[in-house]
Short mmCIF file of C-alpha atoms and ligand atoms in Angstrom, two decimals:
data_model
loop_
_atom_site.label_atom_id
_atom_site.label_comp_id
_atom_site.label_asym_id
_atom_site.label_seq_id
_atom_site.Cartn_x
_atom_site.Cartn_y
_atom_site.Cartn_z
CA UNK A 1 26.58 38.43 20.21
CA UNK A 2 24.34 36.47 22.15
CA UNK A 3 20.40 37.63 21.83
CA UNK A 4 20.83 39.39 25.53
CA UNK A 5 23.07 41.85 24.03
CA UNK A 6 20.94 42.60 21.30
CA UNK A 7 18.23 42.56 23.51
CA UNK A 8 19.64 45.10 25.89
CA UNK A 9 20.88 47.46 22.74
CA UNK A 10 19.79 50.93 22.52
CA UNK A 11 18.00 50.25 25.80
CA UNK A 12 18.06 53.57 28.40
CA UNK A 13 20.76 52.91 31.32
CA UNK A 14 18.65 50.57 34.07
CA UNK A 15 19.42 49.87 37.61
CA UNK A 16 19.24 46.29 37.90
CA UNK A 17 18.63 46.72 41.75
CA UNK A 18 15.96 49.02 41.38
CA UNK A 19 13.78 48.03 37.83
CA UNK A 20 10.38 49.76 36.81
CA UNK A 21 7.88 47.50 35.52
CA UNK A 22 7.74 49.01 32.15
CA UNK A 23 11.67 48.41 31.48
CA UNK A 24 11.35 45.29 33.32
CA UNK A 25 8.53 44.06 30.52
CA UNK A 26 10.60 46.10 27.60
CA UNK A 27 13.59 43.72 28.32
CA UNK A 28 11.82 40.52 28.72
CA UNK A 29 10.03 41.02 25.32
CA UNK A 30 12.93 41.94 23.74
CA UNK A 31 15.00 38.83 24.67
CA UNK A 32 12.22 36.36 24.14
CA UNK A 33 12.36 34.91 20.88
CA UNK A 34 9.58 33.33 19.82
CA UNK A 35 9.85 28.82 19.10
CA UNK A 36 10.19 28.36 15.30
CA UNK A 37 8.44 25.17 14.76
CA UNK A 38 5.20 25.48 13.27
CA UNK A 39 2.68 21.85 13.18
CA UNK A 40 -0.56 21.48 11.68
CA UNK A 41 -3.54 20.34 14.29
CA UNK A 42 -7.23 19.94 13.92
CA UNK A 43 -9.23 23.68 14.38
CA UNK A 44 -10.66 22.09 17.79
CA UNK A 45 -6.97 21.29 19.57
CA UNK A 46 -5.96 24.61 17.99
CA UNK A 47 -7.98 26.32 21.15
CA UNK A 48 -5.63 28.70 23.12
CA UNK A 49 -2.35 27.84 20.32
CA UNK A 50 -0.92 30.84 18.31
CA UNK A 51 -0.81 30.60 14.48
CA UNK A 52 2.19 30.24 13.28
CA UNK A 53 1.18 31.81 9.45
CA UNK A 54 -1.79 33.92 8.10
CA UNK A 55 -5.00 32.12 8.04
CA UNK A 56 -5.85 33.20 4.34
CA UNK A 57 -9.65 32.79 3.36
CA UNK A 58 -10.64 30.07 0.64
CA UNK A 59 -14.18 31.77 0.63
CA UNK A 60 -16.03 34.82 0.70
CA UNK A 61 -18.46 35.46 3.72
CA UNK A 62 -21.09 36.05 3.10
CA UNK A 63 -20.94 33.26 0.48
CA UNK A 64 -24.27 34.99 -1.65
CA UNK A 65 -26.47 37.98 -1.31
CA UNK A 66 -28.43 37.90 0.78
CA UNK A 67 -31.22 39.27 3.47
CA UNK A 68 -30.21 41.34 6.45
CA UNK A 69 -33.97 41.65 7.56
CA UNK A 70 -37.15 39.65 7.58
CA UNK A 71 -39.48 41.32 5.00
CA UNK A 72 -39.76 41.25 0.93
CA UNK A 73 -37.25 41.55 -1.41
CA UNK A 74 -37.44 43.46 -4.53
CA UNK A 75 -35.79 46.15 -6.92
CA UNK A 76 -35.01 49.37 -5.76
CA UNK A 77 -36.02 50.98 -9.02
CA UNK A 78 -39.32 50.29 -8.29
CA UNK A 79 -39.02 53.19 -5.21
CA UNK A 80 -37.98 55.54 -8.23
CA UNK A 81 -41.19 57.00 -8.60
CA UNK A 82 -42.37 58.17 -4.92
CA UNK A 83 -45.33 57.93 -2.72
CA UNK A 84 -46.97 54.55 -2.36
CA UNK A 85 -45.20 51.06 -3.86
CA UNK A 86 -47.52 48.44 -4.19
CA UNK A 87 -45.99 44.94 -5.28
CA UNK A 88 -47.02 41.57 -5.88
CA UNK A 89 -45.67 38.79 -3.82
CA UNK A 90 -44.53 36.15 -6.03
CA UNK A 91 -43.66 33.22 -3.92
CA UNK A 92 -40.76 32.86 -0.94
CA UNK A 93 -36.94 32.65 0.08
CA UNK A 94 -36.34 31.16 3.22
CA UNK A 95 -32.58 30.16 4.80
CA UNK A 96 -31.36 27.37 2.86
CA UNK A 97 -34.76 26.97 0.76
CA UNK A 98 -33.95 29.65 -2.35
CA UNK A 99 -37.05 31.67 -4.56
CA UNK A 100 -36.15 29.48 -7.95
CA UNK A 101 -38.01 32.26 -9.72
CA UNK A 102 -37.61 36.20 -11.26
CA UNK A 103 -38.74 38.75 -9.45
CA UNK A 104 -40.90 40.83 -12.20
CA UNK A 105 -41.22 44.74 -12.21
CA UNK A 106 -44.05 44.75 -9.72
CA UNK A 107 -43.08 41.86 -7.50
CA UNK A 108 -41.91 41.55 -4.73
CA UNK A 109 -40.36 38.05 -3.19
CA UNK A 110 -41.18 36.92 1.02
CA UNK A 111 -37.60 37.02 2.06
CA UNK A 112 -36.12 35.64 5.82
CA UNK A 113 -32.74 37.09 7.03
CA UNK A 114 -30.05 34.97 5.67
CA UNK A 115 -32.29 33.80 2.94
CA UNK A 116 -30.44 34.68 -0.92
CA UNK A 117 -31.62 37.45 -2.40
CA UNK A 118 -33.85 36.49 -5.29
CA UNK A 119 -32.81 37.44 -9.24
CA UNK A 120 -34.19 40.56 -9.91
CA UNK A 121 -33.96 41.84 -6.31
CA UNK A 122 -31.71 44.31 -4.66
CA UNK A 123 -33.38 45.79 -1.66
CA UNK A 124 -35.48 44.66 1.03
CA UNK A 125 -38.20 46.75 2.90
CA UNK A 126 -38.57 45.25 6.84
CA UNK A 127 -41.77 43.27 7.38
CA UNK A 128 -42.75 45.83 9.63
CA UNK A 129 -42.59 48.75 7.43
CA UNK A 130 -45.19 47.22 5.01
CA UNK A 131 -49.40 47.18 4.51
CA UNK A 132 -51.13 44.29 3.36
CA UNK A 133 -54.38 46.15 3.03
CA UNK A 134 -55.16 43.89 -0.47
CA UNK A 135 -54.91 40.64 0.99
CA UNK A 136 -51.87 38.36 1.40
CA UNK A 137 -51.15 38.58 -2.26
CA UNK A 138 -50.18 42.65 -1.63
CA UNK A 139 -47.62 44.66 0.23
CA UNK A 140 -47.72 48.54 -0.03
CA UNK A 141 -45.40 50.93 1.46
CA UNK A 142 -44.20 54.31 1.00
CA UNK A 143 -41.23 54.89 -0.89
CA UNK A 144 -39.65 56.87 1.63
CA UNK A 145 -39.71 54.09 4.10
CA UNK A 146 -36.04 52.54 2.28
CA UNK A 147 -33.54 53.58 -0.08
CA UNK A 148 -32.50 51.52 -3.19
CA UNK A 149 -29.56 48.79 -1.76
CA UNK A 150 -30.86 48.87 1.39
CA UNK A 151 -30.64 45.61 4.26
CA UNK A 152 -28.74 43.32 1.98
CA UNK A 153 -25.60 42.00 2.91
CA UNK A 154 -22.93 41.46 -0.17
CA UNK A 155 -21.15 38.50 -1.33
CA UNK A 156 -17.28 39.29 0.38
CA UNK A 157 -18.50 41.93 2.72
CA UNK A 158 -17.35 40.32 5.93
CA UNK A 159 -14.47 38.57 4.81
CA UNK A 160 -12.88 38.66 0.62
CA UNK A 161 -11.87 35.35 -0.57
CA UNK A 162 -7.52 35.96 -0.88
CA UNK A 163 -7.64 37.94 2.33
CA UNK A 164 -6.44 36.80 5.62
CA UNK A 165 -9.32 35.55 8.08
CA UNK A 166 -6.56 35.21 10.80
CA UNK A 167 -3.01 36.51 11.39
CA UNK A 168 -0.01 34.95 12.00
CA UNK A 169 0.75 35.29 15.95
CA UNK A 170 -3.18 35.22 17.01
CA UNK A 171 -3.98 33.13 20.41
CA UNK A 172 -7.17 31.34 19.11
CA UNK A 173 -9.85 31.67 21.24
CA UNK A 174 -13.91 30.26 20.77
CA UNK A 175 -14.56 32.85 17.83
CA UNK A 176 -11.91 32.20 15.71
CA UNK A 177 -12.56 28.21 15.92
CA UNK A 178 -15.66 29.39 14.69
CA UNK A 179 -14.68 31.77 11.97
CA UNK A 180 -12.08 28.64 10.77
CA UNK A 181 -14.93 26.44 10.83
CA UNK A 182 -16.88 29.07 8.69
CA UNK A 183 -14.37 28.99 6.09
CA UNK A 184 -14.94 25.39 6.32
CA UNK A 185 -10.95 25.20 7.36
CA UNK A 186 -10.66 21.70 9.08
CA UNK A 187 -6.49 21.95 10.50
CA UNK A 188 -4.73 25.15 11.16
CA UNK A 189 -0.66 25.69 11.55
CA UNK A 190 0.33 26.59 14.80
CA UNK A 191 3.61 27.40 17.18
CA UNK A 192 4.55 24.21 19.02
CA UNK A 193 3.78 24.47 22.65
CA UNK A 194 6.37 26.02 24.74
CA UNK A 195 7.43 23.99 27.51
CA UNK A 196 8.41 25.78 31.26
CA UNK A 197 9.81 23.91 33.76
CA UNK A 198 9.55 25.05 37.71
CA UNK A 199 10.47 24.32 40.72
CA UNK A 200 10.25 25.51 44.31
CA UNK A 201 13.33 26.25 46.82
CA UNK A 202 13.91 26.02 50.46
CA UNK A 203 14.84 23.97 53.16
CA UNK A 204 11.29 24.48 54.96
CA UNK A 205 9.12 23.50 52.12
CA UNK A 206 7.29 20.11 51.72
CA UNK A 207 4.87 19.10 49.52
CA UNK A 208 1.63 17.76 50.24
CA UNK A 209 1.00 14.42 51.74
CA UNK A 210 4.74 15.02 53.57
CA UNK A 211 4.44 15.36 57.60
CA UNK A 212 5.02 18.88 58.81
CA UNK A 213 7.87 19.42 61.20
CA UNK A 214 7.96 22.39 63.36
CA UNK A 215 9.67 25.30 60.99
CA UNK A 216 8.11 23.74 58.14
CA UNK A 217 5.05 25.00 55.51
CA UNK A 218 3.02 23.06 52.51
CA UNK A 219 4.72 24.55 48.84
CA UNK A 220 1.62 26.55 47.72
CA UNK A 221 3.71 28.20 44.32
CA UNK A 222 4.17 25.06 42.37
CA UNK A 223 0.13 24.98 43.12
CA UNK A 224 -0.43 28.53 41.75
CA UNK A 225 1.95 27.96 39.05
CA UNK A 226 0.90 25.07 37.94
CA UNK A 227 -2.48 26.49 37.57
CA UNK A 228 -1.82 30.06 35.97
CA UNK A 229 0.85 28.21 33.36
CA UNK A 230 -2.49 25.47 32.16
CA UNK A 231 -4.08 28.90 31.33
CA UNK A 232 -1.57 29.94 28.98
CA UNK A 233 -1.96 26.25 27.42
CA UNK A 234 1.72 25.63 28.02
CA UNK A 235 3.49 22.62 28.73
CA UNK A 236 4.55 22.50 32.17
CA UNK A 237 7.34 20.84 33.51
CA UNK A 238 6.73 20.35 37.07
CA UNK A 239 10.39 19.86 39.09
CA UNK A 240 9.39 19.95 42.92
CA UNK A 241 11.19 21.12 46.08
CA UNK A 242 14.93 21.32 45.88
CA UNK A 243 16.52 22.27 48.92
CA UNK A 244 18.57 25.33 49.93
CA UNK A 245 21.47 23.65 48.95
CA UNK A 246 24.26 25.05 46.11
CA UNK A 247 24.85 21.43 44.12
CA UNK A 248 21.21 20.52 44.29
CA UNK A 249 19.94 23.75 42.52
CA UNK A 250 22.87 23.44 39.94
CA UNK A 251 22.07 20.48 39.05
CA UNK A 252 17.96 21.13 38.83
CA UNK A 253 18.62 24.45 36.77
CA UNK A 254 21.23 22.42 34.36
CA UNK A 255 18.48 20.10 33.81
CA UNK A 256 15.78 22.08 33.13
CA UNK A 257 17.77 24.00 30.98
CA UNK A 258 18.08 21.00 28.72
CA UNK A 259 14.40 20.03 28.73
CA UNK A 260 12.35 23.87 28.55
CA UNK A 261 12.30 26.82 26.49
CA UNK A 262 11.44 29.12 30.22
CA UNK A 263 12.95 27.96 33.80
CA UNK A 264 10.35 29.53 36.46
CA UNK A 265 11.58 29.31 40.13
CA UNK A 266 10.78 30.70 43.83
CA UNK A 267 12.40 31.67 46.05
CA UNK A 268 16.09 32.11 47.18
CA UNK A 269 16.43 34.93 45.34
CA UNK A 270 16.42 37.93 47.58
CA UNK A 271 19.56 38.29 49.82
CA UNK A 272 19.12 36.08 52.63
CA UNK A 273 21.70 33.88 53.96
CA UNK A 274 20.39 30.62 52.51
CA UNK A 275 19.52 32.37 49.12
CA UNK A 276 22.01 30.14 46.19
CA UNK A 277 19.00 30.77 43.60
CA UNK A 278 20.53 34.04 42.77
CA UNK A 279 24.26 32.92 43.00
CA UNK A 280 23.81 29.66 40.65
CA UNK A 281 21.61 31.46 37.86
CA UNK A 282 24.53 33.99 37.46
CA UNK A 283 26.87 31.13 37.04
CA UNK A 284 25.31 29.29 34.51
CA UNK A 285 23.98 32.00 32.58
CA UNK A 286 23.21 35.64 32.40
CA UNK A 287 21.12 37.22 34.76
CA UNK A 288 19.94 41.19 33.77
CA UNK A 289 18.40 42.37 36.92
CA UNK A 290 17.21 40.88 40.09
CA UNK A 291 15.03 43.79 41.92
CA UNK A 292 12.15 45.49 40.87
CA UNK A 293 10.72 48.69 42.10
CA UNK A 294 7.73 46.93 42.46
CA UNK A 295 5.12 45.32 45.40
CA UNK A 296 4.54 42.78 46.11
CA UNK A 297 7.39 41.26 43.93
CA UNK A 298 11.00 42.94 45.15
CA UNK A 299 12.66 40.41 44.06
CA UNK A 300 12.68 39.42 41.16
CA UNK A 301 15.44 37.39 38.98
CA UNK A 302 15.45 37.50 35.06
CA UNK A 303 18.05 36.32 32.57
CA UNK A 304 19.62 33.82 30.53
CA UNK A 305 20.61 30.34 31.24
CA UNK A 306 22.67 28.11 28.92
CA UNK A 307 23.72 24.39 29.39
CA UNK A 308 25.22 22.30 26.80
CA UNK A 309 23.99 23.88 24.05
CA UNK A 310 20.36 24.59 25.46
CA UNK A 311 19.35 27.76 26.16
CA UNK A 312 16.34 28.94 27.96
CA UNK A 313 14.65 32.10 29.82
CA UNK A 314 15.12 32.24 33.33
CA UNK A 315 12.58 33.78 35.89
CA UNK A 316 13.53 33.89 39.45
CA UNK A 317 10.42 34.45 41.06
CA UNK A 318 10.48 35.59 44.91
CA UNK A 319 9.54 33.17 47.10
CA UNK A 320 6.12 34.86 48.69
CA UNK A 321 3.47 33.45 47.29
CA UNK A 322 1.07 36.39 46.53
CA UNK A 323 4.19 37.92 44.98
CA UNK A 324 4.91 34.94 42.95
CA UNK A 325 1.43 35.60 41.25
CA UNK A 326 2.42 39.35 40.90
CA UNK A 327 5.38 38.28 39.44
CA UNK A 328 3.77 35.81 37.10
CA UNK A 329 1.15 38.17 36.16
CA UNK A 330 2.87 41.40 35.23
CA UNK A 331 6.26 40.15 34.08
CA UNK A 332 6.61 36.57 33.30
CA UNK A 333 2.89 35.93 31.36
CA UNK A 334 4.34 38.58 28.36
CA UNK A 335 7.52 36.92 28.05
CA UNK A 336 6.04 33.63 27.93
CA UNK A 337 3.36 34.84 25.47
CA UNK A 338 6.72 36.29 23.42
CA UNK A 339 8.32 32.67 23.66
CA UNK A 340 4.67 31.17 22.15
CA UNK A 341 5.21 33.70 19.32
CA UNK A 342 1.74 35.22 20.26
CA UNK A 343 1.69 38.98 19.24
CA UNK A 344 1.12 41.04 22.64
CA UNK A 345 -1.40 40.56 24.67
CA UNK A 346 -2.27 43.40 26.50
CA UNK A 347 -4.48 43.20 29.75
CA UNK A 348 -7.18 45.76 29.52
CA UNK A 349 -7.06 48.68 32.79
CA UNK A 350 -9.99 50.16 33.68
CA UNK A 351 -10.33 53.25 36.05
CA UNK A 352 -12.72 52.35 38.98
CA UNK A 353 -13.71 54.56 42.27
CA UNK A 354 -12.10 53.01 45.04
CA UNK A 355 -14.34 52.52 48.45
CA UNK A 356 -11.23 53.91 50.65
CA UNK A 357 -8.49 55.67 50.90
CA UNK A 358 -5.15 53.78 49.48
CA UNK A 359 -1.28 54.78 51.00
CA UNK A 360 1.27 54.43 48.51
CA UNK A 361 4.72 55.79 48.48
CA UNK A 362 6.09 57.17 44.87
CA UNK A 363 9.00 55.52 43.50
CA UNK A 364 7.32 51.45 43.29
CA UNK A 365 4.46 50.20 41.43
CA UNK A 366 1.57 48.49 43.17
CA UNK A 367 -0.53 45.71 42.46
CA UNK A 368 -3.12 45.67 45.44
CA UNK A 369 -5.24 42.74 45.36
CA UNK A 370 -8.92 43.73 45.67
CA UNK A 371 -12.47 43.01 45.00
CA UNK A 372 -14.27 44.61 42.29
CA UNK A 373 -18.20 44.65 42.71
CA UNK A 374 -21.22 46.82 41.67
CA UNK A 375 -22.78 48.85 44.51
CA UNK A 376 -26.96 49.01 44.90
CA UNK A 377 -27.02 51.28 41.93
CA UNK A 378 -25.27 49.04 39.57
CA UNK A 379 -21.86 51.75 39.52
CA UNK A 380 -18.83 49.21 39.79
CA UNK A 381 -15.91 50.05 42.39
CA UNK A 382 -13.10 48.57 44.01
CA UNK A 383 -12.01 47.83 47.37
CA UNK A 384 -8.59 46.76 48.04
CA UNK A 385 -8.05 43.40 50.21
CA UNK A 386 -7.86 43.98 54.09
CA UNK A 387 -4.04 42.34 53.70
CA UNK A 388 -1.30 42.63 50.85
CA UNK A 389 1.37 41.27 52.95
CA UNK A 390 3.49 39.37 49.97
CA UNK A 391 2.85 36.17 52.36
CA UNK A 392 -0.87 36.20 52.24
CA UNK A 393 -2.49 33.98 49.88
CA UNK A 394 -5.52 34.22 51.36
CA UNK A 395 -6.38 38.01 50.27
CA UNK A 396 -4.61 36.47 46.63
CA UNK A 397 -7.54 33.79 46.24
CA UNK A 398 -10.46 36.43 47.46
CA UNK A 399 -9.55 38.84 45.20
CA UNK A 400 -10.72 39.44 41.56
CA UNK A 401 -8.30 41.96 40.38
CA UNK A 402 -5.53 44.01 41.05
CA UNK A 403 -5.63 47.69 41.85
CA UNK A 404 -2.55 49.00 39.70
CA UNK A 405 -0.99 51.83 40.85
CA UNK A 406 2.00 53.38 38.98
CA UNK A 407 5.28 54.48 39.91
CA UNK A 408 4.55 58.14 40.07
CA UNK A 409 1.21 57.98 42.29
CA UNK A 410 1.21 58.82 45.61
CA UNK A 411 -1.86 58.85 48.71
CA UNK A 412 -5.00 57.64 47.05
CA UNK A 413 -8.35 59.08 48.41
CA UNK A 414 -11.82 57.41 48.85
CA UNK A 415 -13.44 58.06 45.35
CA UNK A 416 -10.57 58.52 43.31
CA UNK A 417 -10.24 56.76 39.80
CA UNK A 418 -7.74 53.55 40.17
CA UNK A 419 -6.81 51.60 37.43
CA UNK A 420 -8.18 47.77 37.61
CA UNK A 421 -6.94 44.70 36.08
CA UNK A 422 -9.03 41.96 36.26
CA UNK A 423 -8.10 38.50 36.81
CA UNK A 424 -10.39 36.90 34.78
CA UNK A 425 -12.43 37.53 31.83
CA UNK A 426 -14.93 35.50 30.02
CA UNK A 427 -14.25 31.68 29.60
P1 LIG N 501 12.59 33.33 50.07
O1 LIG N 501 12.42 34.24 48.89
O2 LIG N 501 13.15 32.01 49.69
O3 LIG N 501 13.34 34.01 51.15
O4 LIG N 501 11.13 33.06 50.63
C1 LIG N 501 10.34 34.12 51.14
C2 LIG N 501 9.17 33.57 51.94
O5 LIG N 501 8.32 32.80 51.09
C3 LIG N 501 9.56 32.64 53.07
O6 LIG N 501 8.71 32.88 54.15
C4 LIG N 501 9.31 31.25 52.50
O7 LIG N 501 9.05 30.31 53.48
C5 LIG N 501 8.12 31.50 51.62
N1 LIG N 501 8.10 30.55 50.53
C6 LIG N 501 9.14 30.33 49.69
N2 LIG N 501 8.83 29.40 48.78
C7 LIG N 501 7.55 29.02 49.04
C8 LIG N 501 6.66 28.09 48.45
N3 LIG N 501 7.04 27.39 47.39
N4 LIG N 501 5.43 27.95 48.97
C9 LIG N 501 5.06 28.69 50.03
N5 LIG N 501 5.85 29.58 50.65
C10 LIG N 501 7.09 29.75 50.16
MG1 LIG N 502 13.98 30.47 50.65
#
């Protein structure tokens, strides 16, 4: 059984001329499997890799006891007897500069946040809750003002020494190369990079610094594909502009069969005359479906390839360019994410007034590219791009987000909640 079948087990009956975006996704998780080889790298060339194993914690966080507040630290017994507490302060514990003393009955210790809680102490009252009406010797406060335990953070209560800091199949971003460096973890094991070779097709393309001949355009995908794959902190595998010609695309997909775990290309797969995209990825491998009910994006090519031995995803991307970023974005990214062995990484849709009035037919998803912006009164909406032709890139590179609109929704009004992806988050 080859891992399409078991991929496409148990799986409701599809039309592969006519797929929703949700089965669409379903599938291509399903048959990604995610590269086995693990390596060990240094926590700062770790940034945007997926651990390959548990990150298990050598230390507890926090490491001591210590203060949550700036005030004075002493024992909550002292509060046992009500109204006013009046303690002694018996010297200081800053951040890395320790009280080397006991804290009597009737003492209290200066304390800093972060500072480690003095012996004798469990509680600390906020500087700002206390009277030195007896000089800087003093403090007095009532005994209401805390409870016993109170603004001290516990040895382990963050993070347990034995438990895991970071799970296997996490995309390490800026915090956790922090919270490894907190743990004072200096390599981490991670997924080898995937690599994803692509490549544009047609007869009319050239790439820049070529002449333009009448007929002829500039390849933009390669551009936009080059750039969303660096996000993902992939390898890429750039193979150029291979002509509309049967032998030629053969021999490009055999190739970069051999050399990538994914195969991304555009164009040629739709149904026009010169389209061989379509007719060579079926023979050297399995293709599942090759239209979705989805715009911009109709067509849309995903299998299987094999060549000696090699297998690797295939995505036959249209060859529009603001659907090749649709594409990309909704249904190629979570494979690809699959391949890295990254646990799912969902994209976060928010509901947003639009400004106008949207028409959409049932029966297709959307993605509208739009602008999302905060109006005079700060209340954030969304107005959708003057064109979504699937040939405009223009509208593509104005736009911060997608509107998204589902399969089952119809006319939109002015004012009417619209779910938004964004393109980009923080760094
Ligand atoms: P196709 O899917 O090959 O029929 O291409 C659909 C449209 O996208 C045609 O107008 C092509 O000229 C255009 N197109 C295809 N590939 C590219 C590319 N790499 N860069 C820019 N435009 C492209
Ligand atoms: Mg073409």
């Amino acid at each position: 059984m080859t891992t399409l079948d078991d991929a496409l087990a148990g799986l409701p009956d599809y039309d592969p001329n006519h797929m929703t975006v949700e089965l669409a996704r379903a599938i291509i998780a399903r048959t990604a499997r995610a590269v086995s080889a693990i390596e060990r790298v240094a926590v700062r060339d770790a940034l945007g890799r997926v651990l390959g194993r548990d990150v298990i914690s050598p230390l507890n966080v926090p490491a001591f006891e210590n203060a949550a507040m700036d005030g004075y630290a002493f024992a909550g017994s002292a509060l046992a007897a009500g109204g006013d507490v009046r303690l002694r302060v018996a010297g200081r514990s800053l951040a890395g500069r320790p009280f080397d003393g006991v804290a009597a009955a009737g003492e209290c210790v200066r304390i800093m946040t972060g500072a480690l809680m003095p012996a004798g102490c469990d509680t600390v009252i906020p500087q700002e809750q206390v009277r030195r009406a007896d000089g800087p010797e003093f403090v007095t406060f009532p005994a209401s003002a805390v409870t016993p335990g109170r603004h001290v953070r516990h040895i382990g209560e963050d993070l347990a020494a034995g438990h895991p800091a970071l799970h296997a199949g996490k995309r390490l971003r800026p915090a956790a190369l922090g919270l490894l460096a907190s743990l004072g973890i200096a390599e981490v094991p991670v997924r080898r990079r995937i690599r994803v070779a692509f490549f544009s097709t047609g007869d009319e393309l050239r790439s820049v610094g070529e002449p333009l001949a009448p007929g002829n355009l500039y390849d933009s995908n390669r551009y936009t594909l080059y750039g969303m794959l660096q996000r993902l902190g992939v390898e890429v595998l750039d193979l150029g502009v291979v002509a509309d010609d049967p032998q030629a695309i053969e021999d490009t997909l055999r190739m970069a069969c051999r050399d990538a775990d994914a195969v991304i290309t555009s164009g040629g797969v739709s149904v026009g005359e010169a389209d061989f995209t379509r007719e060579m990825m079926t023979r050297l491998g399995n293709v599942v479906f090759w239209k979705m009910a989805m715009r911009p994006g109709r067509p849309f090519a995903f299998g299987e390839l094999e060549c000696d031995g090699h297998r690797a995803l295939l995505f036959g991307l249209p060859g529009n360019p603001a659907a090749v970023m649709a594409s990309f974005y909704h249904l190629v990214r979570d494979g690809l994410f699959a391949l890295m062995g990254a646990e799912p990484q969902a994209v976060p849709r928010l509901p947003v007034p639009t400004t106008t009035a949207i028409a959409k037919r049932p029966g297709r998803t959307e993605f509208l590219r739009a602008i999302l912006a905060a109006d005079g009164q700060g209340r954030w909406q969304v107005t959708v791009a003057d064109a979504q032709s699937a040939g405009i890139l223009r509208t593509m590179s104005e736009a911060n987000c997608f509107v998204t609109l589902d399969t089952a929704r119809a006319d939109v009004a002015a004012g009417e909640l619209v779910d938004v992806i964004v393109f980009d988050g923080l760094v």
